[in-house]
Amino acid sequence: MTGGILDLGPQARIVAHLAAGVTDEQLAGVTPCPEHAVHNMLGHLAGLAAAFRDAARKDLGATTDTNPNAAVPDIEPGWREALPKVMDELAEAWRDPAAWTGETRAGGVSLPGAVGGMVATNELVVHGWDLARATGQVYEPDPAALQVSYELLLASAEGPDHGAIFGPVVPVPDDAPLLDRAIGLSGRDPGWKP
């Protein structure tokens, strides 16, 4: 992060590339999130990208006020074209320094802009891993985004709710790769396979 601002572009492009690698046959496949098939994960990624794009713009309304757990997300027709577009819009919105200041809202929760940017980053990193694992793709997240994700997840795990916001922490050795440690903190088993 430079000056408190992280460029979400590299991680958003990685997620868009992973989505492009999903075959139609893989859409019904399982993911590390038991309640989400691959098509649901893609729908969640599209929805969160729109929500956090609007949170960055302080354009509060339906996208920023909807609880992500209110319904199981799904892809819509044209998702292959729409998802990379909304990922680009997300990254562009967070390039504005004003996005990282003041208050905003996402998932129906009010939060400081800087926290919103970190949460958006974490969502892209963790769900990028989910998608890659579910579809057998190689995953190398943007190093700066991974560091932000790890720090956010670690702070949550060490906080009063002990990571309950993301799920029970899965123990991972201290010398494991940073991605594995972040994934464990997110409540996922880094060794998960479909």
mmCIF file with all atom_site columns, C-alpha atoms in Angstrom:
data_model
loop_
_atom_site.group_PDB
_atom_site.id
_atom_site.type_symbol
_atom_site.label_atom_id
_atom_site.label_alt_id
_atom_site.label_comp_id
_atom_site.label_asym_id
_atom_site.label_entity_id
_atom_site.label_seq_id
_atom_site.pdbx_PDB_ins_code
_atom_site.Cartn_x
_atom_site.Cartn_y
_atom_site.Cartn_z
_atom_site.occupancy
_atom_site.B_iso_or_equiv
_atom_site.pdbx_formal_charge
_atom_site.auth_seq_id
_atom_site.auth_comp_id
_atom_site.auth_asym_id
_atom_site.auth_atom_id
_atom_site.pdbx_PDB_model_num
ATOM 1   C CA . MET A 1 1   ? 0.000   0.000   0.000   1.00 0.00 ? 1   MET A CA 1
ATOM 2   C CA . THR A 1 2   ? 1.254   3.451   -0.847  1.00 0.00 ? 2   THR A CA 1
ATOM 3   C CA . GLY A 1 3   ? -0.086  6.340   1.161   1.00 0.00 ? 3   GLY A CA 1
ATOM 4   C CA . GLY A 1 4   ? -2.765  4.067   2.621   1.00 0.00 ? 4   GLY A CA 1
ATOM 5   C CA . ILE A 1 5   ? -4.040  3.156   -0.854  1.00 0.00 ? 5   ILE A CA 1
ATOM 6   C CA . LEU A 1 6   ? -3.745  -0.292  -2.390  1.00 0.00 ? 6   LEU A CA 1
ATOM 7   C CA . ASP A 1 7   ? -4.208  -0.816  -6.120  1.00 0.00 ? 7   ASP A CA 1
ATOM 8   C CA . LEU A 1 8   ? -6.856  -3.552  -6.304  1.00 0.00 ? 8   LEU A CA 1
ATOM 9   C CA . GLY A 1 9   ? -6.268  -3.827  -10.068 1.00 0.00 ? 9   GLY A CA 1
ATOM 10  C CA . PRO A 1 10  ? -3.727  -6.672  -10.020 1.00 0.00 ? 10  PRO A CA 1
ATOM 11  C CA . GLN A 1 11  ? -5.874  -8.863  -7.745  1.00 0.00 ? 11  GLN A CA 1
ATOM 12  C CA . ALA A 1 12  ? -9.084  -8.002  -9.608  1.00 0.00 ? 12  ALA A CA 1
ATOM 13  C CA . ARG A 1 13  ? -7.408  -9.033  -12.890 1.00 0.00 ? 13  ARG A CA 1
ATOM 14  C CA . ILE A 1 14  ? -6.289  -12.318 -11.318 1.00 0.00 ? 14  ILE A CA 1
ATOM 15  C CA . VAL A 1 15  ? -9.859  -13.078 -10.243 1.00 0.00 ? 15  VAL A CA 1
ATOM 16  C CA . ALA A 1 16  ? -11.205 -12.136 -13.690 1.00 0.00 ? 16  ALA A CA 1
ATOM 17  C CA . HIS A 1 17  ? -8.614  -14.444 -15.291 1.00 0.00 ? 17  HIS A CA 1
ATOM 18  C CA . LEU A 1 18  ? -9.650  -17.298 -13.005 1.00 0.00 ? 18  LEU A CA 1
ATOM 19  C CA . ALA A 1 19  ? -13.318 -16.718 -13.886 1.00 0.00 ? 19  ALA A CA 1
ATOM 20  C CA . ALA A 1 20  ? -12.452 -16.815 -17.586 1.00 0.00 ? 20  ALA A CA 1
ATOM 21  C CA . GLY A 1 21  ? -10.823 -20.218 -17.005 1.00 0.00 ? 21  GLY A CA 1
ATOM 22  C CA . VAL A 1 22  ? -14.018 -21.775 -15.635 1.00 0.00 ? 22  VAL A CA 1
ATOM 23  C CA . THR A 1 23  ? -15.635 -24.160 -18.092 1.00 0.00 ? 23  THR A CA 1
ATOM 24  C CA . ASP A 1 24  ? -19.386 -24.599 -18.394 1.00 0.00 ? 24  ASP A CA 1
ATOM 25  C CA . GLU A 1 25  ? -18.948 -28.136 -17.069 1.00 0.00 ? 25  GLU A CA 1
ATOM 26  C CA . GLN A 1 26  ? -17.378 -26.785 -13.866 1.00 0.00 ? 26  GLN A CA 1
ATOM 27  C CA . LEU A 1 27  ? -20.220 -24.410 -12.983 1.00 0.00 ? 27  LEU A CA 1
ATOM 28  C CA . ALA A 1 28  ? -22.062 -26.983 -10.863 1.00 0.00 ? 28  ALA A CA 1
ATOM 29  C CA . GLY A 1 29  ? -18.890 -28.100 -9.062  1.00 0.00 ? 29  GLY A CA 1
ATOM 30  C CA . VAL A 1 30  ? -18.304 -27.806 -5.321  1.00 0.00 ? 30  VAL A CA 1
ATOM 31  C CA . THR A 1 31  ? -16.225 -25.063 -3.707  1.00 0.00 ? 31  THR A CA 1
ATOM 32  C CA . PRO A 1 32  ? -14.581 -24.721 -0.276  1.00 0.00 ? 32  PRO A CA 1
ATOM 33  C CA . CYS A 1 33  ? -17.794 -22.937 0.776   1.00 0.00 ? 33  CYS A CA 1
ATOM 34  C CA . PRO A 1 34  ? -20.263 -25.830 1.163   1.00 0.00 ? 34  PRO A CA 1
ATOM 35  C CA . GLU A 1 35  ? -23.308 -23.663 0.423   1.00 0.00 ? 35  GLU A CA 1
ATOM 36  C CA . HIS A 1 36  ? -21.844 -22.375 -2.864  1.00 0.00 ? 36  HIS A CA 1
ATOM 37  C CA . ALA A 1 37  ? -21.310 -24.234 -6.114  1.00 0.00 ? 37  ALA A CA 1
ATOM 38  C CA . VAL A 1 38  ? -18.904 -22.652 -8.602  1.00 0.00 ? 38  VAL A CA 1
ATOM 39  C CA . HIS A 1 39  ? -21.737 -20.712 -10.285 1.00 0.00 ? 39  HIS A CA 1
ATOM 40  C CA . ASN A 1 40  ? -22.751 -19.316 -6.873  1.00 0.00 ? 40  ASN A CA 1
ATOM 41  C CA . MET A 1 41  ? -19.156 -18.282 -6.131  1.00 0.00 ? 41  MET A CA 1
ATOM 42  C CA . LEU A 1 42  ? -18.985 -16.470 -9.473  1.00 0.00 ? 42  LEU A CA 1
ATOM 43  C CA . GLY A 1 43  ? -22.280 -14.747 -8.657  1.00 0.00 ? 43  GLY A CA 1
ATOM 44  C CA . HIS A 1 44  ? -20.921 -13.763 -5.246  1.00 0.00 ? 44  HIS A CA 1
ATOM 45  C CA . LEU A 1 45  ? -17.762 -12.328 -6.820  1.00 0.00 ? 45  LEU A CA 1
ATOM 46  C CA . ALA A 1 46  ? -19.822 -10.267 -9.281  1.00 0.00 ? 46  ALA A CA 1
ATOM 47  C CA . GLY A 1 47  ? -22.079 -9.026  -6.483  1.00 0.00 ? 47  GLY A CA 1
ATOM 48  C CA . LEU A 1 48  ? -19.294 -8.128  -4.090  1.00 0.00 ? 48  LEU A CA 1
ATOM 49  C CA . ALA A 1 49  ? -17.396 -6.339  -6.851  1.00 0.00 ? 49  ALA A CA 1
ATOM 50  C CA . ALA A 1 50  ? -20.448 -4.167  -7.565  1.00 0.00 ? 50  ALA A CA 1
ATOM 51  C CA . ALA A 1 51  ? -21.064 -3.557  -3.857  1.00 0.00 ? 51  ALA A CA 1
ATOM 52  C CA . PHE A 1 52  ? -17.489 -2.550  -3.080  1.00 0.00 ? 52  PHE A CA 1
ATOM 53  C CA . ARG A 1 53  ? -17.243 -0.492  -6.290  1.00 0.00 ? 53  ARG A CA 1
ATOM 54  C CA . ASP A 1 54  ? -20.237 1.500   -5.074  1.00 0.00 ? 54  ASP A CA 1
ATOM 55  C CA . ALA A 1 55  ? -18.859 1.617   -1.520  1.00 0.00 ? 55  ALA A CA 1
ATOM 56  C CA . ALA A 1 56  ? -15.678 3.194   -2.883  1.00 0.00 ? 56  ALA A CA 1
ATOM 57  C CA . ARG A 1 57  ? -17.727 5.754   -4.791  1.00 0.00 ? 57  ARG A CA 1
ATOM 58  C CA . LYS A 1 58  ? -19.898 6.379   -1.692  1.00 0.00 ? 58  LYS A CA 1
ATOM 59  C CA . ASP A 1 59  ? -22.834 5.574   -3.979  1.00 0.00 ? 59  ASP A CA 1
ATOM 60  C CA . LEU A 1 60  ? -24.862 3.963   -1.229  1.00 0.00 ? 60  LEU A CA 1
ATOM 61  C CA . GLY A 1 61  ? -28.033 2.058   -2.030  1.00 0.00 ? 61  GLY A CA 1
ATOM 62  C CA . ALA A 1 62  ? -29.219 -1.400  -3.019  1.00 0.00 ? 62  ALA A CA 1
ATOM 63  C CA . THR A 1 63  ? -25.773 -2.832  -3.799  1.00 0.00 ? 63  THR A CA 1
ATOM 64  C CA . THR A 1 64  ? -24.178 -1.590  -0.579  1.00 0.00 ? 64  THR A CA 1
ATOM 65  C CA . ASP A 1 65  ? -27.136 -2.251  1.720   1.00 0.00 ? 65  ASP A CA 1
ATOM 66  C CA . THR A 1 66  ? -27.810 -5.886  0.852   1.00 0.00 ? 66  THR A CA 1
ATOM 67  C CA . ASN A 1 67  ? -26.613 -8.440  3.382   1.00 0.00 ? 67  ASN A CA 1
ATOM 68  C CA . PRO A 1 68  ? -24.488 -10.949 1.408   1.00 0.00 ? 68  PRO A CA 1
ATOM 69  C CA . ASN A 1 69  ? -26.109 -13.783 3.369   1.00 0.00 ? 69  ASN A CA 1
ATOM 70  C CA . ALA A 1 70  ? -29.650 -12.716 2.458   1.00 0.00 ? 70  ALA A CA 1
ATOM 71  C CA . ALA A 1 71  ? -29.762 -15.081 -0.533  1.00 0.00 ? 71  ALA A CA 1
ATOM 72  C CA . VAL A 1 72  ? -27.484 -17.537 -2.297  1.00 0.00 ? 72  VAL A CA 1
ATOM 73  C CA . PRO A 1 73  ? -25.930 -15.595 -5.186  1.00 0.00 ? 73  PRO A CA 1
ATOM 74  C CA . ASP A 1 74  ? -25.875 -16.880 -8.728  1.00 0.00 ? 74  ASP A CA 1
ATOM 75  C CA . ILE A 1 75  ? -24.548 -15.905 -12.120 1.00 0.00 ? 75  ILE A CA 1
ATOM 76  C CA . GLU A 1 76  ? -26.718 -14.082 -14.603 1.00 0.00 ? 76  GLU A CA 1
ATOM 77  C CA . PRO A 1 77  ? -26.791 -14.405 -18.385 1.00 0.00 ? 77  PRO A CA 1
ATOM 78  C CA . GLY A 1 78  ? -23.777 -12.625 -19.851 1.00 0.00 ? 78  GLY A CA 1
ATOM 79  C CA . TRP A 1 79  ? -21.692 -13.124 -16.716 1.00 0.00 ? 79  TRP A CA 1
ATOM 80  C CA . ARG A 1 80  ? -18.551 -13.935 -18.734 1.00 0.00 ? 80  ARG A CA 1
ATOM 81  C CA . GLU A 1 81  ? -18.542 -10.384 -20.121 1.00 0.00 ? 81  GLU A CA 1
ATOM 82  C CA . ALA A 1 82  ? -20.004 -8.674  -17.047 1.00 0.00 ? 82  ALA A CA 1
ATOM 83  C CA . LEU A 1 83  ? -17.650 -10.080 -14.390 1.00 0.00 ? 83  LEU A CA 1
ATOM 84  C CA . PRO A 1 84  ? -14.359 -8.744  -15.827 1.00 0.00 ? 84  PRO A CA 1
ATOM 85  C CA . LYS A 1 85  ? -16.050 -5.388  -16.455 1.00 0.00 ? 85  LYS A CA 1
ATOM 86  C CA . VAL A 1 86  ? -17.240 -5.016  -12.858 1.00 0.00 ? 86  VAL A CA 1
ATOM 87  C CA . MET A 1 87  ? -13.806 -6.141  -11.611 1.00 0.00 ? 87  MET A CA 1
ATOM 88  C CA . ASP A 1 88  ? -12.222 -3.309  -13.640 1.00 0.00 ? 88  ASP A CA 1
ATOM 89  C CA . GLU A 1 89  ? -14.778 -0.855  -12.256 1.00 0.00 ? 89  GLU A CA 1
ATOM 90  C CA . LEU A 1 90  ? -14.038 -2.031  -8.706  1.00 0.00 ? 90  LEU A CA 1
ATOM 91  C CA . ALA A 1 91  ? -10.313 -1.495  -9.141  1.00 0.00 ? 91  ALA A CA 1
ATOM 92  C CA . GLU A 1 92  ? -10.794 1.922   -10.751 1.00 0.00 ? 92  GLU A CA 1
ATOM 93  C CA . ALA A 1 93  ? -13.130 3.088   -7.971  1.00 0.00 ? 93  ALA A CA 1
ATOM 94  C CA . TRP A 1 94  ? -10.561 2.249   -5.276  1.00 0.00 ? 94  TRP A CA 1
ATOM 95  C CA . ARG A 1 95  ? -7.818  4.168   -7.121  1.00 0.00 ? 95  ARG A CA 1
ATOM 96  C CA . ASP A 1 96  ? -9.543  7.369   -6.018  1.00 0.00 ? 96  ASP A CA 1
ATOM 97  C CA . PRO A 1 97  ? -7.921  8.487   -2.730  1.00 0.00 ? 97  PRO A CA 1
ATOM 98  C CA . ALA A 1 98  ? -11.356 9.679   -1.545  1.00 0.00 ? 98  ALA A CA 1
ATOM 99  C CA . ALA A 1 99  ? -12.529 6.043   -1.498  1.00 0.00 ? 99  ALA A CA 1
ATOM 100 C CA . TRP A 1 100 ? -10.162 5.368   1.399   1.00 0.00 ? 100 TRP A CA 1
ATOM 101 C CA . THR A 1 101 ? -11.461 8.263   3.519   1.00 0.00 ? 101 THR A CA 1
ATOM 102 C CA . GLY A 1 102 ? -14.657 8.983   5.412   1.00 0.00 ? 102 GLY A CA 1
ATOM 103 C CA . GLU A 1 103 ? -17.411 6.478   5.987   1.00 0.00 ? 103 GLU A CA 1
ATOM 104 C CA . THR A 1 104 ? -19.032 4.069   3.569   1.00 0.00 ? 104 THR A CA 1
ATOM 105 C CA . ARG A 1 105 ? -21.183 0.960   3.646   1.00 0.00 ? 105 ARG A CA 1
ATOM 106 C CA . ALA A 1 106 ? -20.991 -2.589  2.299   1.00 0.00 ? 106 ALA A CA 1
ATOM 107 C CA . GLY A 1 107 ? -23.152 -5.596  3.080   1.00 0.00 ? 107 GLY A CA 1
ATOM 108 C CA . GLY A 1 108 ? -25.430 -3.303  5.052   1.00 0.00 ? 108 GLY A CA 1
ATOM 109 C CA . VAL A 1 109 ? -22.599 -2.464  7.474   1.00 0.00 ? 109 VAL A CA 1
ATOM 110 C CA . SER A 1 110 ? -21.202 1.056   7.907   1.00 0.00 ? 110 SER A CA 1
ATOM 111 C CA . LEU A 1 111 ? -17.423 1.187   8.072   1.00 0.00 ? 111 LEU A CA 1
ATOM 112 C CA . PRO A 1 112 ? -14.486 3.529   7.443   1.00 0.00 ? 112 PRO A CA 1
ATOM 113 C CA . GLY A 1 113 ? -13.462 3.787   3.805   1.00 0.00 ? 113 GLY A CA 1
ATOM 114 C CA . ALA A 1 114 ? -9.995  2.368   4.513   1.00 0.00 ? 114 ALA A CA 1
ATOM 115 C CA . VAL A 1 115 ? -11.526 -0.684  6.189   1.00 0.00 ? 115 VAL A CA 1
ATOM 116 C CA . GLY A 1 116 ? -13.873 -1.093  3.221   1.00 0.00 ? 116 GLY A CA 1
ATOM 117 C CA . GLY A 1 117 ? -10.885 -1.195  0.893   1.00 0.00 ? 117 GLY A CA 1
ATOM 118 C CA . MET A 1 118 ? -9.185  -3.816  3.034   1.00 0.00 ? 118 MET A CA 1
ATOM 119 C CA . VAL A 1 119 ? -12.334 -5.941  3.214   1.00 0.00 ? 119 VAL A CA 1
ATOM 120 C CA . ALA A 1 120 ? -12.761 -5.717  -0.575  1.00 0.00 ? 120 ALA A CA 1
ATOM 121 C CA . THR A 1 121 ? -9.152  -6.836  -0.984  1.00 0.00 ? 121 THR A CA 1
ATOM 122 C CA . ASN A 1 122 ? -9.658  -9.747  1.386   1.00 0.00 ? 122 ASN A CA 1
ATOM 123 C CA . GLU A 1 123 ? -12.796 -10.843 -0.461  1.00 0.00 ? 123 GLU A CA 1
ATOM 124 C CA . LEU A 1 124 ? -10.900 -10.916 -3.762  1.00 0.00 ? 124 LEU A CA 1
ATOM 125 C CA . VAL A 1 125 ? -7.967  -12.843 -2.285  1.00 0.00 ? 125 VAL A CA 1
ATOM 126 C CA . VAL A 1 126 ? -9.964  -15.467 -0.385  1.00 0.00 ? 126 VAL A CA 1
ATOM 127 C CA . HIS A 1 127 ? -12.673 -16.019 -2.993  1.00 0.00 ? 127 HIS A CA 1
ATOM 128 C CA . GLY A 1 128 ? -10.016 -16.086 -5.699  1.00 0.00 ? 128 GLY A CA 1
ATOM 129 C CA . TRP A 1 129 ? -8.514  -19.018 -3.800  1.00 0.00 ? 129 TRP A CA 1
ATOM 130 C CA . ASP A 1 130 ? -11.961 -20.616 -3.489  1.00 0.00 ? 130 ASP A CA 1
ATOM 131 C CA . LEU A 1 131 ? -12.528 -20.363 -7.231  1.00 0.00 ? 131 LEU A CA 1
ATOM 132 C CA . ALA A 1 132 ? -9.053  -21.586 -8.153  1.00 0.00 ? 132 ALA A CA 1
ATOM 133 C CA . ARG A 1 133 ? -9.289  -24.598 -5.819  1.00 0.00 ? 133 ARG A CA 1
ATOM 134 C CA . ALA A 1 134 ? -12.766 -25.508 -7.007  1.00 0.00 ? 134 ALA A CA 1
ATOM 135 C CA . THR A 1 135 ? -11.739 -25.430 -10.673 1.00 0.00 ? 135 THR A CA 1
ATOM 136 C CA . GLY A 1 136 ? -8.195  -26.823 -10.441 1.00 0.00 ? 136 GLY A CA 1
ATOM 137 C CA . GLN A 1 137 ? -6.475  -23.606 -11.523 1.00 0.00 ? 137 GLN A CA 1
ATOM 138 C CA . VAL A 1 138 ? -3.101  -22.295 -10.383 1.00 0.00 ? 138 VAL A CA 1
ATOM 139 C CA . TYR A 1 139 ? -3.499  -19.401 -7.961  1.00 0.00 ? 139 TYR A CA 1
ATOM 140 C CA . GLU A 1 140 ? -0.890  -16.788 -7.208  1.00 0.00 ? 140 GLU A CA 1
ATOM 141 C CA . PRO A 1 141 ? -2.554  -13.761 -5.617  1.00 0.00 ? 141 PRO A CA 1
ATOM 142 C CA . ASP A 1 142 ? -1.113  -10.290 -5.881  1.00 0.00 ? 142 ASP A CA 1
ATOM 143 C CA . PRO A 1 143 ? 1.519   -10.138 -3.094  1.00 0.00 ? 143 PRO A CA 1
ATOM 144 C CA . ALA A 1 144 ? 0.390   -6.729  -1.802  1.00 0.00 ? 144 ALA A CA 1
ATOM 145 C CA . ALA A 1 145 ? -3.256  -7.824  -1.733  1.00 0.00 ? 145 ALA A CA 1
ATOM 146 C CA . LEU A 1 146 ? -2.312  -11.065 0.019   1.00 0.00 ? 146 LEU A CA 1
ATOM 147 C CA . GLN A 1 147 ? -0.446  -9.140  2.717   1.00 0.00 ? 147 GLN A CA 1
ATOM 148 C CA . VAL A 1 148 ? -3.475  -6.885  3.339   1.00 0.00 ? 148 VAL A CA 1
ATOM 149 C CA . SER A 1 149 ? -5.764  -9.921  3.455   1.00 0.00 ? 149 SER A CA 1
ATOM 150 C CA . TYR A 1 150 ? -3.509  -11.736 5.920   1.00 0.00 ? 150 TYR A CA 1
ATOM 151 C CA . GLU A 1 151 ? -3.252  -8.701  8.214   1.00 0.00 ? 151 GLU A CA 1
ATOM 152 C CA . LEU A 1 152 ? -7.037  -8.184  8.204   1.00 0.00 ? 152 LEU A CA 1
ATOM 153 C CA . LEU A 1 153 ? -7.717  -11.870 8.910   1.00 0.00 ? 153 LEU A CA 1
ATOM 154 C CA . LEU A 1 154 ? -5.062  -11.984 11.639  1.00 0.00 ? 154 LEU A CA 1
ATOM 155 C CA . ALA A 1 155 ? -6.529  -8.920  13.346  1.00 0.00 ? 155 ALA A CA 1
ATOM 156 C CA . SER A 1 156 ? -9.966  -10.555 13.212  1.00 0.00 ? 156 SER A CA 1
ATOM 157 C CA . ALA A 1 157 ? -8.639  -13.842 14.626  1.00 0.00 ? 157 ALA A CA 1
ATOM 158 C CA . GLU A 1 158 ? -6.907  -11.998 17.468  1.00 0.00 ? 158 GLU A CA 1
ATOM 159 C CA . GLY A 1 159 ? -9.926  -9.770  18.147  1.00 0.00 ? 159 GLY A CA 1
ATOM 160 C CA . PRO A 1 160 ? -12.667 -10.333 20.719  1.00 0.00 ? 160 PRO A CA 1
ATOM 161 C CA . ASP A 1 161 ? -14.743 -12.499 18.359  1.00 0.00 ? 161 ASP A CA 1
ATOM 162 C CA . HIS A 1 162 ? -11.694 -14.665 17.496  1.00 0.00 ? 162 HIS A CA 1
ATOM 163 C CA . GLY A 1 163 ? -12.354 -14.666 13.778  1.00 0.00 ? 163 GLY A CA 1
ATOM 164 C CA . ALA A 1 164 ? -16.010 -15.635 14.077  1.00 0.00 ? 164 ALA A CA 1
ATOM 165 C CA . ILE A 1 165 ? -16.847 -13.179 11.301  1.00 0.00 ? 165 ILE A CA 1
ATOM 166 C CA . PHE A 1 166 ? -15.005 -15.423 8.830   1.00 0.00 ? 166 PHE A CA 1
ATOM 167 C CA . GLY A 1 167 ? -15.420 -18.813 10.515  1.00 0.00 ? 167 GLY A CA 1
ATOM 168 C CA . PRO A 1 168 ? -13.388 -20.842 13.003  1.00 0.00 ? 168 PRO A CA 1
ATOM 169 C CA . VAL A 1 169 ? -9.667  -20.557 12.298  1.00 0.00 ? 169 VAL A CA 1
ATOM 170 C CA . VAL A 1 170 ? -8.079  -23.672 10.792  1.00 0.00 ? 170 VAL A CA 1
ATOM 171 C CA . PRO A 1 171 ? -4.653  -24.142 12.433  1.00 0.00 ? 171 PRO A CA 1
ATOM 172 C CA . VAL A 1 172 ? -1.762  -23.823 9.978   1.00 0.00 ? 172 VAL A CA 1
ATOM 173 C CA . PRO A 1 173 ? 1.969   -24.087 10.829  1.00 0.00 ? 173 PRO A CA 1
ATOM 174 C CA . ASP A 1 174 ? 3.705   -20.761 11.446  1.00 0.00 ? 174 ASP A CA 1
ATOM 175 C CA . ASP A 1 175 ? 6.211   -21.554 8.697   1.00 0.00 ? 175 ASP A CA 1
ATOM 176 C CA . ALA A 1 176 ? 3.540   -22.314 6.079   1.00 0.00 ? 176 ALA A CA 1
ATOM 177 C CA . PRO A 1 177 ? 3.332   -20.053 3.013   1.00 0.00 ? 177 PRO A CA 1
ATOM 178 C CA . LEU A 1 178 ? 1.551   -16.754 3.656   1.00 0.00 ? 178 LEU A CA 1
ATOM 179 C CA . LEU A 1 179 ? -1.376  -17.770 1.433   1.00 0.00 ? 179 LEU A CA 1
ATOM 180 C CA . ASP A 1 180 ? -1.941  -20.954 3.455   1.00 0.00 ? 180 ASP A CA 1
ATOM 181 C CA . ARG A 1 181 ? -1.828  -18.971 6.701   1.00 0.00 ? 181 ARG A CA 1
ATOM 182 C CA . ALA A 1 182 ? -4.337  -16.436 5.362   1.00 0.00 ? 182 ALA A CA 1
ATOM 183 C CA . ILE A 1 183 ? -6.648  -19.193 4.121   1.00 0.00 ? 183 ILE A CA 1
ATOM 184 C CA . GLY A 1 184 ? -6.475  -20.923 7.523   1.00 0.00 ? 184 GLY A CA 1
ATOM 185 C CA . LEU A 1 185 ? -7.370  -17.641 9.225   1.00 0.00 ? 185 LEU A CA 1
ATOM 186 C CA . SER A 1 186 ? -10.372 -17.353 6.908   1.00 0.00 ? 186 SER A CA 1
ATOM 187 C CA . GLY A 1 187 ? -11.754 -20.607 8.290   1.00 0.00 ? 187 GLY A CA 1
ATOM 188 C CA . ARG A 1 188 ? -10.735 -22.763 5.332   1.00 0.00 ? 188 ARG A CA 1
ATOM 189 C CA . ASP A 1 189 ? -8.450  -25.777 5.118   1.00 0.00 ? 189 ASP A CA 1
ATOM 190 C CA . PRO A 1 190 ? -5.529  -24.843 2.822   1.00 0.00 ? 190 PRO A CA 1
ATOM 191 C CA . GLY A 1 191 ? -5.382  -28.502 1.732   1.00 0.00 ? 191 GLY A CA 1
ATOM 192 C CA . TRP A 1 192 ? -9.017  -28.529 0.556   1.00 0.00 ? 192 TRP A CA 1
ATOM 193 C CA . LYS A 1 193 ? -9.694  -30.280 -2.747  1.00 0.00 ? 193 LYS A CA 1
ATOM 194 C CA . PRO A 1 194 ? -12.993 -30.948 -4.509  1.00 0.00 ? 194 PRO A CA 1
#
